[in-house]
Amino acid sequence: MRIICCLLLISCSLRSVSAQDEYEKIAASFELDSITVYAASEGFLNPVNFIRYTMEDTSLFYGFSLLKVLSHEMYMEAEVTDKKNRNGRVTRLYKQQVGDGCRIQEAFTIDSSGAFRDKKGNPVSETYQMMMQFFTTPKRVCGIKLSPPPKGLVVLSQPKDIRQQKEFIKRFIFAPHTLRIEVPFMGNKMKTNIFESPTADFYNFKVDFDMLNDVVPVYNFTIEVDSIKYPNWRKSVLIKRMHTTFRAEDMAIIARSYDLYYPGWLASCDLSIDIEMRQIESLLLPKQIHYRGEWKFPTKGKDKADILLQFNQASTNECIH
């Protein structure tokens, strides 16, 4: 276990060659095609630098990956709405124990009410099921392996099942520059790659320096649709806003949030995702993730969920002792 964690920490410090190559191509594109980025600021606070930091970052992905190899507790509150607009709620506590290369997770239901499950006992929300597949372990698992960070461009034509939705969320949160959505009924090859021209032309890029809680120096990198210049942006792009907070000390990502919106007739989405990280001894680990939103796909109707996950009492003994 110590070896796995040590290798993980070493890999976190290495930069991705493929990401660097891709960044250079995109930076060149910005130099030629986009005045929005370069007009924002000069020097270190130039947003082009933070595009590179975003593309090269592995701290966010590996922070979540470490949950596989650390004992911790996850507190979850979920509210879902089914196709008939009936509400259901559930509050649960998950306790994961890791030792000897295996992990076991116990689940405790604190409260449950309303139309949370169907007649077969399955959750009515696919979003809830997807989040549980991300963060829960249904049985004893041994031979734990950490996944490599997302890389290479992935094009999703129709994220209609849980597998594709998981890939969408994974890429979207940890490596937005590697994802494109091309769904015929959601517009003409709607792109999520906000660093790629001409999609980037829809956005304003801004960087500022701040002191988080008056203690931690951070840089805030904000990408937001220019709704004045592009009043019909909803027909072309999916991401309305992306905000990333970098810790100035090491440029690790300690917070990220997204707002997505598309008001389609056959298919639509309106959601937000907020992520917070925290330092526990030498490791940067998830503090909480909050997902609020609604999906709509043909034949499936709306899938609406508000899910808050809080990660507590993480033990780093498996890695540092």
PDB file of C-alpha atoms in Angstrom:
ATOM      1  CA  MET A   1       0.000   0.000   0.000  1.00  0.00           C
ATOM      2  CA  ARG A   2       2.828   2.385   0.836  1.00  0.00           C
ATOM      3  CA  ILE A   3       4.380   1.669  -2.551  1.00  0.00           C
ATOM      4  CA  ILE A   4       1.119   2.474  -4.350  1.00  0.00           C
ATOM      5  CA  CYS A   5       0.768   5.783  -2.531  1.00  0.00           C
ATOM      6  CA  CYS A   6       4.383   6.746  -3.056  1.00  0.00           C
ATOM      7  CA  LEU A   7       4.171   6.015  -6.770  1.00  0.00           C
ATOM      8  CA  LEU A   8       0.978   8.036  -6.869  1.00  0.00           C
ATOM      9  CA  LEU A   9       2.589  11.061  -5.248  1.00  0.00           C
ATOM     10  CA  ILE A  10       5.556  10.844  -7.610  1.00  0.00           C
ATOM     11  CA  SER A  11       3.284  10.661 -10.644  1.00  0.00           C
ATOM     12  CA  CYS A  12       1.373  13.689  -9.399  1.00  0.00           C
ATOM     13  CA  SER A  13       4.542  15.739  -9.660  1.00  0.00           C
ATOM     14  CA  LEU A  14       5.175  14.829 -13.288  1.00  0.00           C
ATOM     15  CA  ARG A  15       3.742  16.807 -16.162  1.00  0.00           C
ATOM     16  CA  SER A  16       1.944  15.139 -19.024  1.00  0.00           C
ATOM     17  CA  VAL A  17       3.861  15.387 -22.294  1.00  0.00           C
ATOM     18  CA  SER A  18       0.696  14.907 -24.334  1.00  0.00           C
ATOM     19  CA  ALA A  19      -1.069  17.656 -22.391  1.00  0.00           C
ATOM     20  CA  GLN A  20       1.873  19.986 -22.996  1.00  0.00           C
ATOM     21  CA  ASP A  21       1.830  19.296 -26.725  1.00  0.00           C
ATOM     22  CA  GLU A  22      -1.888  19.882 -26.855  1.00  0.00           C
ATOM     23  CA  TYR A  23      -1.513  23.089 -24.847  1.00  0.00           C
ATOM     24  CA  GLU A  24       1.076  24.467 -27.276  1.00  0.00           C
ATOM     25  CA  LYS A  25      -1.306  23.923 -30.183  1.00  0.00           C
ATOM     26  CA  ILE A  26      -4.164  25.630 -28.353  1.00  0.00           C
ATOM     27  CA  ALA A  27      -1.968  28.511 -27.168  1.00  0.00           C
ATOM     28  CA  ALA A  28      -0.887  29.081 -30.750  1.00  0.00           C
ATOM     29  CA  SER A  29      -4.517  29.139 -31.782  1.00  0.00           C
ATOM     30  CA  PHE A  30      -5.262  31.771 -29.154  1.00  0.00           C
ATOM     31  CA  GLU A  31      -2.370  33.905 -30.336  1.00  0.00           C
ATOM     32  CA  LEU A  32      -3.769  33.937 -33.840  1.00  0.00           C
ATOM     33  CA  ASP A  33      -7.498  33.885 -33.310  1.00  0.00           C
ATOM     34  CA  SER A  34      -8.542  35.196 -29.926  1.00  0.00           C
ATOM     35  CA  ILE A  35      -8.055  38.706 -28.576  1.00  0.00           C
ATOM     36  CA  THR A  36     -10.323  38.010 -25.605  1.00  0.00           C
ATOM     37  CA  VAL A  37      -7.674  36.078 -23.699  1.00  0.00           C
ATOM     38  CA  TYR A  38      -4.735  38.372 -24.312  1.00  0.00           C
ATOM     39  CA  ALA A  39      -6.768  41.500 -23.688  1.00  0.00           C
ATOM     40  CA  ALA A  40      -7.581  40.297 -20.187  1.00  0.00           C
ATOM     41  CA  SER A  41      -4.157  40.753 -18.616  1.00  0.00           C
ATOM     42  CA  GLU A  42      -0.431  40.474 -19.099  1.00  0.00           C
ATOM     43  CA  GLY A  43       2.393  38.640 -17.391  1.00  0.00           C
ATOM     44  CA  PHE A  44       1.798  35.733 -15.028  1.00  0.00           C
ATOM     45  CA  LEU A  45      -1.904  36.492 -14.634  1.00  0.00           C
ATOM     46  CA  ASN A  46      -2.412  36.080 -18.357  1.00  0.00           C
ATOM     47  CA  PRO A  47      -5.225  33.492 -18.704  1.00  0.00           C
ATOM     48  CA  VAL A  48      -3.159  31.552 -21.252  1.00  0.00           C
ATOM     49  CA  ASN A  49      -0.891  30.481 -18.382  1.00  0.00           C
ATOM     50  CA  PHE A  50      -3.902  29.195 -16.472  1.00  0.00           C
ATOM     51  CA  ILE A  51      -5.210  27.311 -19.474  1.00  0.00           C
ATOM     52  CA  ARG A  52      -1.903  25.437 -19.323  1.00  0.00           C
ATOM     53  CA  TYR A  53      -2.210  24.850 -15.564  1.00  0.00           C
ATOM     54  CA  THR A  54      -5.735  23.530 -16.079  1.00  0.00           C
ATOM     55  CA  MET A  55      -4.646  21.129 -18.807  1.00  0.00           C
ATOM     56  CA  GLU A  56      -1.578  19.886 -16.953  1.00  0.00           C
ATOM     57  CA  ASP A  57      -3.214  19.480 -13.543  1.00  0.00           C
ATOM     58  CA  THR A  58      -3.425  16.022 -11.974  1.00  0.00           C
ATOM     59  CA  SER A  59      -3.982  17.099  -8.356  1.00  0.00           C
ATOM     60  CA  LEU A  60      -7.776  17.110  -8.596  1.00  0.00           C
ATOM     61  CA  PHE A  61      -8.047  13.682 -10.219  1.00  0.00           C
ATOM     62  CA  TYR A  62      -5.538  12.021  -7.904  1.00  0.00           C
ATOM     63  CA  GLY A  63      -7.135  13.582  -4.853  1.00  0.00           C
ATOM     64  CA  PHE A  64     -10.353  11.765  -5.680  1.00  0.00           C
ATOM     65  CA  SER A  65      -8.470   8.615  -6.715  1.00  0.00           C
ATOM     66  CA  LEU A  66      -6.914   8.414  -3.244  1.00  0.00           C
ATOM     67  CA  LEU A  67     -10.375   7.711  -1.824  1.00  0.00           C
ATOM     68  CA  LYS A  68      -9.903   4.198  -3.192  1.00  0.00           C
ATOM     69  CA  VAL A  69      -6.951   3.532  -0.910  1.00  0.00           C
ATOM     70  CA  LEU A  70      -7.829   5.513   2.231  1.00  0.00           C
ATOM     71  CA  SER A  71     -10.218   4.714   5.057  1.00  0.00           C
ATOM     72  CA  HIS A  72     -12.830   7.454   5.286  1.00  0.00           C
ATOM     73  CA  GLU A  73     -16.471   8.304   5.896  1.00  0.00           C
ATOM     74  CA  MET A  74     -18.822   9.785   3.316  1.00  0.00           C
ATOM     75  CA  TYR A  75     -21.995  11.553   4.387  1.00  0.00           C
ATOM     76  CA  MET A  76     -24.584  11.818   1.628  1.00  0.00           C
ATOM     77  CA  GLU A  77     -27.823  13.781   1.285  1.00  0.00           C
ATOM     78  CA  ALA A  78     -29.862  13.267  -1.883  1.00  0.00           C
ATOM     79  CA  GLU A  79     -33.162  14.606  -3.132  1.00  0.00           C
ATOM     80  CA  VAL A  80     -34.509  13.272  -6.439  1.00  0.00           C
ATOM     81  CA  THR A  81     -37.569  13.823  -8.627  1.00  0.00           C
ATOM     82  CA  ASP A  82     -39.003  11.057 -10.792  1.00  0.00           C
ATOM     83  CA  LYS A  83     -40.714  11.262 -14.187  1.00  0.00           C
ATOM     84  CA  LYS A  84     -44.043  11.990 -12.487  1.00  0.00           C
ATOM     85  CA  ASN A  85     -42.524  14.895 -10.521  1.00  0.00           C
ATOM     86  CA  ARG A  86     -42.712  12.986  -7.232  1.00  0.00           C
ATOM     87  CA  ASN A  87     -39.995  13.791  -4.725  1.00  0.00           C
ATOM     88  CA  GLY A  88     -37.917  11.421  -2.683  1.00  0.00           C
ATOM     89  CA  ARG A  89     -35.153  11.982  -0.152  1.00  0.00           C
ATOM     90  CA  VAL A  90     -32.470   9.882   1.475  1.00  0.00           C
ATOM     91  CA  THR A  91     -29.626  10.511   3.921  1.00  0.00           C
ATOM     92  CA  ARG A  92     -26.902   7.889   4.284  1.00  0.00           C
ATOM     93  CA  LEU A  93     -23.507   7.386   5.884  1.00  0.00           C
ATOM     94  CA  TYR A  94     -20.827   5.251   4.208  1.00  0.00           C
ATOM     95  CA  LYS A  95     -17.828   3.973   6.177  1.00  0.00           C
ATOM     96  CA  GLN A  96     -14.906   2.591   4.179  1.00  0.00           C
ATOM     97  CA  GLN A  97     -12.130   0.603   5.810  1.00  0.00           C
ATOM     98  CA  VAL A  98      -8.902  -0.134   3.926  1.00  0.00           C
ATOM     99  CA  GLY A  99      -6.257  -2.642   4.927  1.00  0.00           C
ATOM    100  CA  ASP A 100      -4.028  -5.341   3.449  1.00  0.00           C
ATOM    101  CA  GLY A 101      -4.757  -4.104  -0.062  1.00  0.00           C
ATOM    102  CA  CYS A 102      -8.535  -4.508   0.287  1.00  0.00           C
ATOM    103  CA  ARG A 103     -11.422  -2.198   1.073  1.00  0.00           C
ATOM    104  CA  ILE A 104     -14.809  -2.824   2.667  1.00  0.00           C
ATOM    105  CA  GLN A 105     -17.619  -0.305   2.851  1.00  0.00           C
ATOM    106  CA  GLU A 106     -20.643  -0.311   5.143  1.00  0.00           C
ATOM    107  CA  ALA A 107     -23.728   1.814   4.479  1.00  0.00           C
ATOM    108  CA  PHE A 108     -26.133   3.165   7.082  1.00  0.00           C
ATOM    109  CA  THR A 109     -29.455   4.761   6.152  1.00  0.00           C
ATOM    110  CA  ILE A 110     -30.168   7.696   8.426  1.00  0.00           C
ATOM    111  CA  ASP A 111     -33.409   8.809   6.791  1.00  0.00           C
ATOM    112  CA  SER A 112     -35.434   7.959   3.688  1.00  0.00           C
ATOM    113  CA  SER A 113     -38.790   9.276   2.531  1.00  0.00           C
ATOM    114  CA  GLY A 114     -40.980   9.853  -0.513  1.00  0.00           C
ATOM    115  CA  ALA A 115     -40.673   8.371  -3.993  1.00  0.00           C
ATOM    116  CA  PHE A 116     -36.966   7.640  -3.863  1.00  0.00           C
ATOM    117  CA  ARG A 117     -37.170   4.056  -5.177  1.00  0.00           C
ATOM    118  CA  ASP A 118     -39.389   2.306  -7.724  1.00  0.00           C
ATOM    119  CA  LYS A 119     -41.481  -0.822  -7.132  1.00  0.00           C
ATOM    120  CA  LYS A 120     -38.412  -3.031  -7.640  1.00  0.00           C
ATOM    121  CA  GLY A 121     -36.482  -1.155  -4.982  1.00  0.00           C
ATOM    122  CA  ASN A 122     -34.137   0.612  -7.409  1.00  0.00           C
ATOM    123  CA  PRO A 123     -33.450   4.357  -7.126  1.00  0.00           C
ATOM    124  CA  VAL A 124     -35.598   6.294  -9.598  1.00  0.00           C
ATOM    125  CA  SER A 125     -32.723   8.654 -10.421  1.00  0.00           C
ATOM    126  CA  GLU A 126     -29.981   7.534 -12.808  1.00  0.00           C
ATOM    127  CA  THR A 127     -27.900  10.477 -11.603  1.00  0.00           C
ATOM    128  CA  TYR A 128     -28.008   9.111  -8.064  1.00  0.00           C
ATOM    129  CA  GLN A 129     -27.027   5.636  -9.282  1.00  0.00           C
ATOM    130  CA  MET A 130     -24.129   7.135 -11.239  1.00  0.00           C
ATOM    131  CA  MET A 131     -22.819   9.038  -8.215  1.00  0.00           C
ATOM    132  CA  MET A 132     -23.050   5.937  -6.074  1.00  0.00           C
ATOM    133  CA  GLN A 133     -21.055   3.954  -8.644  1.00  0.00           C
ATOM    134  CA  PHE A 134     -18.378   6.648  -8.437  1.00  0.00           C
ATOM    135  CA  PHE A 135     -18.064   6.795  -4.669  1.00  0.00           C
ATOM    136  CA  THR A 136     -19.347   3.583  -3.097  1.00  0.00           C
ATOM    137  CA  THR A 137     -18.121  -0.004  -2.903  1.00  0.00           C
ATOM    138  CA  PRO A 138     -20.919  -2.594  -2.785  1.00  0.00           C
ATOM    139  CA  LYS A 139     -18.685  -5.412  -1.505  1.00  0.00           C
ATOM    140  CA  ARG A 140     -15.155  -6.298  -0.442  1.00  0.00           C
ATOM    141  CA  VAL A 141     -12.672  -5.299  -3.143  1.00  0.00           C
ATOM    142  CA  CYS A 142      -9.020  -6.359  -3.223  1.00  0.00           C
ATOM    143  CA  GLY A 143      -6.151  -5.716  -5.605  1.00  0.00           C
ATOM    144  CA  ILE A 144      -6.982  -2.024  -5.690  1.00  0.00           C
ATOM    145  CA  LYS A 145      -5.653  -0.210  -8.730  1.00  0.00           C
ATOM    146  CA  LEU A 146      -5.642   3.536  -9.262  1.00  0.00           C
ATOM    147  CA  SER A 147      -6.905   4.695 -12.639  1.00  0.00           C
ATOM    148  CA  PRO A 148      -4.696   6.874 -14.861  1.00  0.00           C
ATOM    149  CA  PRO A 149      -5.825  10.469 -15.371  1.00  0.00           C
ATOM    150  CA  PRO A 150      -8.074  11.145 -18.371  1.00  0.00           C
ATOM    151  CA  LYS A 151      -6.167  11.933 -21.551  1.00  0.00           C
ATOM    152  CA  GLY A 152      -6.778  12.007 -25.261  1.00  0.00           C
ATOM    153  CA  LEU A 153      -9.862  13.493 -26.875  1.00  0.00           C
ATOM    154  CA  VAL A 154     -13.174  11.720 -26.253  1.00  0.00           C
ATOM    155  CA  VAL A 155     -16.267  12.478 -28.311  1.00  0.00           C
ATOM    156  CA  LEU A 156     -19.592  11.427 -26.792  1.00  0.00           C
ATOM    157  CA  SER A 157     -22.394  11.373 -29.329  1.00  0.00           C
ATOM    158  CA  GLN A 158     -25.213  10.631 -26.888  1.00  0.00           C
ATOM    159  CA  PRO A 159     -24.448  10.083 -23.174  1.00  0.00           C
ATOM    160  CA  LYS A 160     -27.655   8.135 -22.620  1.00  0.00           C
ATOM    161  CA  ASP A 161     -26.543   5.331 -20.303  1.00  0.00           C
ATOM    162  CA  ILE A 162     -24.793   5.340 -16.941  1.00  0.00           C
ATOM    163  CA  ARG A 163     -21.453   4.239 -18.424  1.00  0.00           C
ATOM    164  CA  GLN A 164     -21.334   7.175 -20.833  1.00  0.00           C
ATOM    165  CA  GLN A 165     -22.682   9.571 -18.206  1.00  0.00           C
ATOM    166  CA  LYS A 166     -19.885   8.492 -15.839  1.00  0.00           C
ATOM    167  CA  GLU A 167     -17.316   9.116 -18.562  1.00  0.00           C
ATOM    168  CA  PHE A 168     -18.888  12.496 -19.250  1.00  0.00           C
ATOM    169  CA  ILE A 169     -18.749  13.562 -15.596  1.00  0.00           C
ATOM    170  CA  LYS A 170     -15.206  12.199 -15.141  1.00  0.00           C
ATOM    171  CA  ARG A 171     -13.847  14.041 -18.165  1.00  0.00           C
ATOM    172  CA  PHE A 172     -15.913  17.113 -17.494  1.00  0.00           C
ATOM    173  CA  ILE A 173     -14.665  17.576 -13.922  1.00  0.00           C
ATOM    174  CA  PHE A 174     -11.035  16.508 -14.214  1.00  0.00           C
ATOM    175  CA  ALA A 175     -10.046  17.183 -17.843  1.00  0.00           C
ATOM    176  CA  PRO A 176     -12.543  19.447 -19.636  1.00  0.00           C
ATOM    177  CA  HIS A 177     -10.142  19.941 -22.557  1.00  0.00           C
ATOM    178  CA  THR A 178     -10.430  16.224 -23.450  1.00  0.00           C
ATOM    179  CA  LEU A 179     -14.205  16.135 -23.926  1.00  0.00           C
ATOM    180  CA  ARG A 180     -16.605  16.986 -26.708  1.00  0.00           C
ATOM    181  CA  ILE A 181     -20.343  16.412 -26.847  1.00  0.00           C
ATOM    182  CA  GLU A 182     -21.765  15.972 -30.325  1.00  0.00           C
ATOM    183  CA  VAL A 183     -25.476  15.267 -30.037  1.00  0.00           C
ATOM    184  CA  PRO A 184     -27.613  15.974 -33.132  1.00  0.00           C
ATOM    185  CA  PHE A 185     -30.661  17.147 -31.183  1.00  0.00           C
ATOM    186  CA  MET A 186     -28.573  19.362 -28.875  1.00  0.00           C
ATOM    187  CA  GLY A 187     -27.232  21.544 -31.651  1.00  0.00           C
ATOM    188  CA  ASN A 188     -24.728  21.156 -34.445  1.00  0.00           C
ATOM    189  CA  LYS A 189     -21.865  19.315 -32.758  1.00  0.00           C
ATOM    190  CA  MET A 190     -22.066  21.288 -29.539  1.00  0.00           C
ATOM    191  CA  LYS A 191     -18.580  21.478 -28.056  1.00  0.00           C
ATOM    192  CA  THR A 192     -17.597  21.536 -24.421  1.00  0.00           C
ATOM    193  CA  ASN A 193     -13.924  22.152 -25.155  1.00  0.00           C
ATOM    194  CA  ILE A 194     -13.829  25.762 -24.004  1.00  0.00           C
ATOM    195  CA  PHE A 195     -10.118  26.113 -24.780  1.00  0.00           C
ATOM    196  CA  GLU A 196     -10.534  25.383 -28.479  1.00  0.00           C
ATOM    197  CA  SER A 197     -11.365  27.957 -31.121  1.00  0.00           C
ATOM    198  CA  PRO A 198     -14.045  28.774 -32.237  1.00  0.00           C
ATOM    199  CA  THR A 199     -15.727  27.613 -29.003  1.00  0.00           C
ATOM    200  CA  ALA A 200     -13.340  29.731 -26.917  1.00  0.00           C
ATOM    201  CA  ASP A 201     -14.520  32.856 -28.711  1.00  0.00           C
ATOM    202  CA  PHE A 202     -17.815  32.645 -26.803  1.00  0.00           C
ATOM    203  CA  TYR A 203     -16.060  33.174 -23.464  1.00  0.00           C
ATOM    204  CA  ASN A 204     -14.359  35.801 -21.368  1.00  0.00           C
ATOM    205  CA  PHE A 205     -11.279  34.579 -19.484  1.00  0.00           C
ATOM    206  CA  LYS A 206     -10.305  36.219 -16.193  1.00  0.00           C
ATOM    207  CA  VAL A 207      -7.620  35.598 -13.546  1.00  0.00           C
ATOM    208  CA  ASP A 208      -7.311  37.297 -10.161  1.00  0.00           C
ATOM    209  CA  PHE A 209      -5.318  36.848  -6.974  1.00  0.00           C
ATOM    210  CA  ASP A 210      -7.047  36.383  -3.612  1.00  0.00           C
ATOM    211  CA  MET A 211      -6.514  35.213  -0.020  1.00  0.00           C
ATOM    212  CA  LEU A 212      -8.768  32.265   0.821  1.00  0.00           C
ATOM    213  CA  ASN A 213     -10.119  32.670   4.359  1.00  0.00           C
ATOM    214  CA  ASP A 214      -7.562  35.487   4.726  1.00  0.00           C
ATOM    215  CA  VAL A 215      -4.844  32.817   5.020  1.00  0.00           C
ATOM    216  CA  VAL A 216      -4.220  30.853   1.815  1.00  0.00           C
ATOM    217  CA  PRO A 217      -2.974  32.730  -1.293  1.00  0.00           C
ATOM    218  CA  VAL A 218      -4.929  31.552  -4.366  1.00  0.00           C
ATOM    219  CA  TYR A 219      -5.523  32.355  -8.009  1.00  0.00           C
ATOM    220  CA  ASN A 220      -9.085  32.319  -9.337  1.00  0.00           C
ATOM    221  CA  PHE A 221      -9.463  31.377 -13.001  1.00  0.00           C
ATOM    222  CA  THR A 222     -12.939  32.148 -14.339  1.00  0.00           C
ATOM    223  CA  ILE A 223     -14.306  31.311 -17.768  1.00  0.00           C
ATOM    224  CA  GLU A 224     -17.778  32.675 -18.480  1.00  0.00           C
ATOM    225  CA  VAL A 225     -19.964  33.079 -21.539  1.00  0.00           C
ATOM    226  CA  ASP A 226     -19.985  36.574 -23.044  1.00  0.00           C
ATOM    227  CA  SER A 227     -23.772  36.791 -23.183  1.00  0.00           C
ATOM    228  CA  ILE A 228     -23.683  40.371 -24.476  1.00  0.00           C
ATOM    229  CA  LYS A 229     -21.515  39.579 -27.473  1.00  0.00           C
ATOM    230  CA  TYR A 230     -23.222  36.207 -28.019  1.00  0.00           C
ATOM    231  CA  PRO A 231     -26.868  36.495 -26.871  1.00  0.00           C
ATOM    232  CA  ASN A 232     -27.718  33.164 -28.565  1.00  0.00           C
ATOM    233  CA  TRP A 233     -24.858  31.209 -26.943  1.00  0.00           C
ATOM    234  CA  ARG A 234     -27.292  28.500 -25.737  1.00  0.00           C
ATOM    235  CA  LYS A 235     -27.538  27.175 -29.279  1.00  0.00           C
ATOM    236  CA  SER A 236     -23.799  26.614 -29.575  1.00  0.00           C
ATOM    237  CA  VAL A 237     -22.158  25.882 -26.230  1.00  0.00           C
ATOM    238  CA  LEU A 238     -23.046  23.832 -23.176  1.00  0.00           C
ATOM    239  CA  ILE A 239     -20.824  25.300 -20.453  1.00  0.00           C
ATOM    240  CA  LYS A 240     -22.073  28.617 -19.130  1.00  0.00           C
ATOM    241  CA  ARG A 241     -19.373  29.122 -16.508  1.00  0.00           C
ATOM    242  CA  MET A 242     -16.295  27.363 -15.117  1.00  0.00           C
ATOM    243  CA  HIS A 243     -14.424  28.589 -12.041  1.00  0.00           C
ATOM    244  CA  THR A 244     -11.184  27.035 -10.789  1.00  0.00           C
ATOM    245  CA  THR A 245      -9.220  27.990  -7.673  1.00  0.00           C
ATOM    246  CA  PHE A 246      -5.484  27.234  -7.730  1.00  0.00           C
ATOM    247  CA  ARG A 247      -3.426  27.221  -4.543  1.00  0.00           C
ATOM    248  CA  ALA A 248      -0.582  29.672  -5.196  1.00  0.00           C
ATOM    249  CA  GLU A 249       1.941  27.555  -3.282  1.00  0.00           C
ATOM    250  CA  ASP A 250       1.951  24.670  -5.767  1.00  0.00           C
ATOM    251  CA  MET A 251      -0.811  25.494  -8.314  1.00  0.00           C
ATOM    252  CA  ALA A 252      -2.880  22.527  -7.133  1.00  0.00           C
ATOM    253  CA  ILE A 253      -6.618  22.842  -7.719  1.00  0.00           C
ATOM    254  CA  ILE A 254      -8.454  23.238  -4.411  1.00  0.00           C
ATOM    255  CA  ALA A 255     -11.907  24.134  -5.790  1.00  0.00           C
ATOM    256  CA  ARG A 256     -13.796  23.945  -9.063  1.00  0.00           C
ATOM    257  CA  SER A 257     -17.360  24.757 -10.079  1.00  0.00           C
ATOM    258  CA  TYR A 258     -19.397  24.544 -13.267  1.00  0.00           C
ATOM    259  CA  ASP A 259     -22.716  25.831 -14.570  1.00  0.00           C
ATOM    260  CA  LEU A 260     -24.199  24.107 -17.630  1.00  0.00           C
ATOM    261  CA  TYR A 261     -27.365  25.024 -19.450  1.00  0.00           C
ATOM    262  CA  TYR A 262     -29.122  23.906 -22.612  1.00  0.00           C
ATOM    263  CA  PRO A 263     -32.906  24.421 -23.076  1.00  0.00           C
ATOM    264  CA  GLY A 264     -33.578  21.823 -25.777  1.00  0.00           C
ATOM    265  CA  TRP A 265     -37.016  20.408 -26.551  1.00  0.00           C
ATOM    266  CA  LEU A 266     -36.087  16.734 -26.947  1.00  0.00           C
ATOM    267  CA  ALA A 267     -33.021  16.935 -24.749  1.00  0.00           C
ATOM    268  CA  SER A 268     -31.960  19.499 -22.181  1.00  0.00           C
ATOM    269  CA  CYS A 269     -29.809  20.076 -19.138  1.00  0.00           C
ATOM    270  CA  ASP A 270     -29.558  22.659 -16.398  1.00  0.00           C
ATOM    271  CA  LEU A 271     -27.047  21.782 -13.701  1.00  0.00           C
ATOM    272  CA  SER A 272     -24.197  22.924 -11.502  1.00  0.00           C
ATOM    273  CA  ILE A 273     -21.302  21.058  -9.909  1.00  0.00           C
ATOM    274  CA  ASP A 274     -19.240  22.420  -7.007  1.00  0.00           C
ATOM    275  CA  ILE A 275     -16.094  20.715  -5.676  1.00  0.00           C
ATOM    276  CA  GLU A 276     -13.984  21.591  -2.650  1.00  0.00           C
ATOM    277  CA  MET A 277     -10.674  20.010  -1.623  1.00  0.00           C
ATOM    278  CA  ARG A 278      -8.759  20.115   1.664  1.00  0.00           C
ATOM    279  CA  GLN A 279      -5.275  19.383   2.889  1.00  0.00           C
ATOM    280  CA  ILE A 280      -4.920  16.461   5.328  1.00  0.00           C
ATOM    281  CA  GLU A 281      -1.301  16.134   6.396  1.00  0.00           C
ATOM    282  CA  SER A 282       0.647  15.757   3.119  1.00  0.00           C
ATOM    283  CA  LEU A 283      -2.352  14.857   0.938  1.00  0.00           C
ATOM    284  CA  LEU A 284      -4.901  16.990  -0.921  1.00  0.00           C
ATOM    285  CA  LEU A 285      -8.246  15.188  -0.584  1.00  0.00           C
ATOM    286  CA  PRO A 286     -11.893  15.890  -1.436  1.00  0.00           C
ATOM    287  CA  LYS A 287     -13.885  17.803   1.133  1.00  0.00           C
ATOM    288  CA  GLN A 288     -17.235  17.825  -0.621  1.00  0.00           C
ATOM    289  CA  ILE A 289     -18.951  17.692  -3.986  1.00  0.00           C
ATOM    290  CA  HIS A 290     -22.371  19.192  -4.605  1.00  0.00           C
ATOM    291  CA  TYR A 291     -24.345  18.241  -7.719  1.00  0.00           C
ATOM    292  CA  ARG A 292     -27.585  20.047  -8.502  1.00  0.00           C
ATOM    293  CA  GLY A 293     -29.356  19.683 -11.787  1.00  0.00           C
ATOM    294  CA  GLU A 294     -31.685  18.172 -14.305  1.00  0.00           C
ATOM    295  CA  TRP A 295     -31.157  16.026 -17.385  1.00  0.00           C
ATOM    296  CA  LYS A 296     -33.745  15.237 -20.018  1.00  0.00           C
ATOM    297  CA  PHE A 297     -33.314  12.634 -22.749  1.00  0.00           C
ATOM    298  CA  PRO A 298     -35.816  11.183 -25.247  1.00  0.00           C
ATOM    299  CA  THR A 299     -37.876   8.221 -23.913  1.00  0.00           C
ATOM    300  CA  LYS A 300     -36.442   8.714 -20.410  1.00  0.00           C
ATOM    301  CA  GLY A 301     -37.992  11.975 -19.338  1.00  0.00           C
ATOM    302  CA  LYS A 302     -36.401  14.219 -16.746  1.00  0.00           C
ATOM    303  CA  ASP A 303     -33.846  13.062 -14.212  1.00  0.00           C
ATOM    304  CA  LYS A 304     -33.568  15.681 -11.490  1.00  0.00           C
ATOM    305  CA  ALA A 305     -31.285  15.361  -8.469  1.00  0.00           C
ATOM    306  CA  ASP A 306     -29.682  17.403  -5.706  1.00  0.00           C
ATOM    307  CA  ILE A 307     -26.819  15.390  -4.174  1.00  0.00           C
ATOM    308  CA  LEU A 308     -24.373  16.549  -1.523  1.00  0.00           C
ATOM    309  CA  LEU A 309     -21.396  14.336  -0.643  1.00  0.00           C
ATOM    310  CA  GLN A 310     -19.153  15.219   2.292  1.00  0.00           C
ATOM    311  CA  PHE A 311     -15.944  13.298   2.949  1.00  0.00           C
ATOM    312  CA  ASN A 312     -14.898  13.093   6.604  1.00  0.00           C
ATOM    313  CA  GLN A 313     -12.402  11.395   8.907  1.00  0.00           C
ATOM    314  CA  ALA A 314     -10.026  10.357   6.154  1.00  0.00           C
ATOM    315  CA  SER A 315      -7.100   8.378   7.542  1.00  0.00           C
ATOM    316  CA  THR A 316      -3.714   8.771   5.870  1.00  0.00           C
ATOM    317  CA  ASN A 317      -2.154   5.930   7.880  1.00  0.00           C
ATOM    318  CA  GLU A 318      -2.189   3.666   4.853  1.00  0.00           C
ATOM    319  CA  CYS A 319       0.180   6.009   3.016  1.00  0.00           C
ATOM    320  CA  ILE A 320       2.403   7.806   5.492  1.00  0.00           C
ATOM    321  CA  HIS A 321       3.139   5.243   8.233  1.00  0.00           C
TER     322      HIS A 321
END
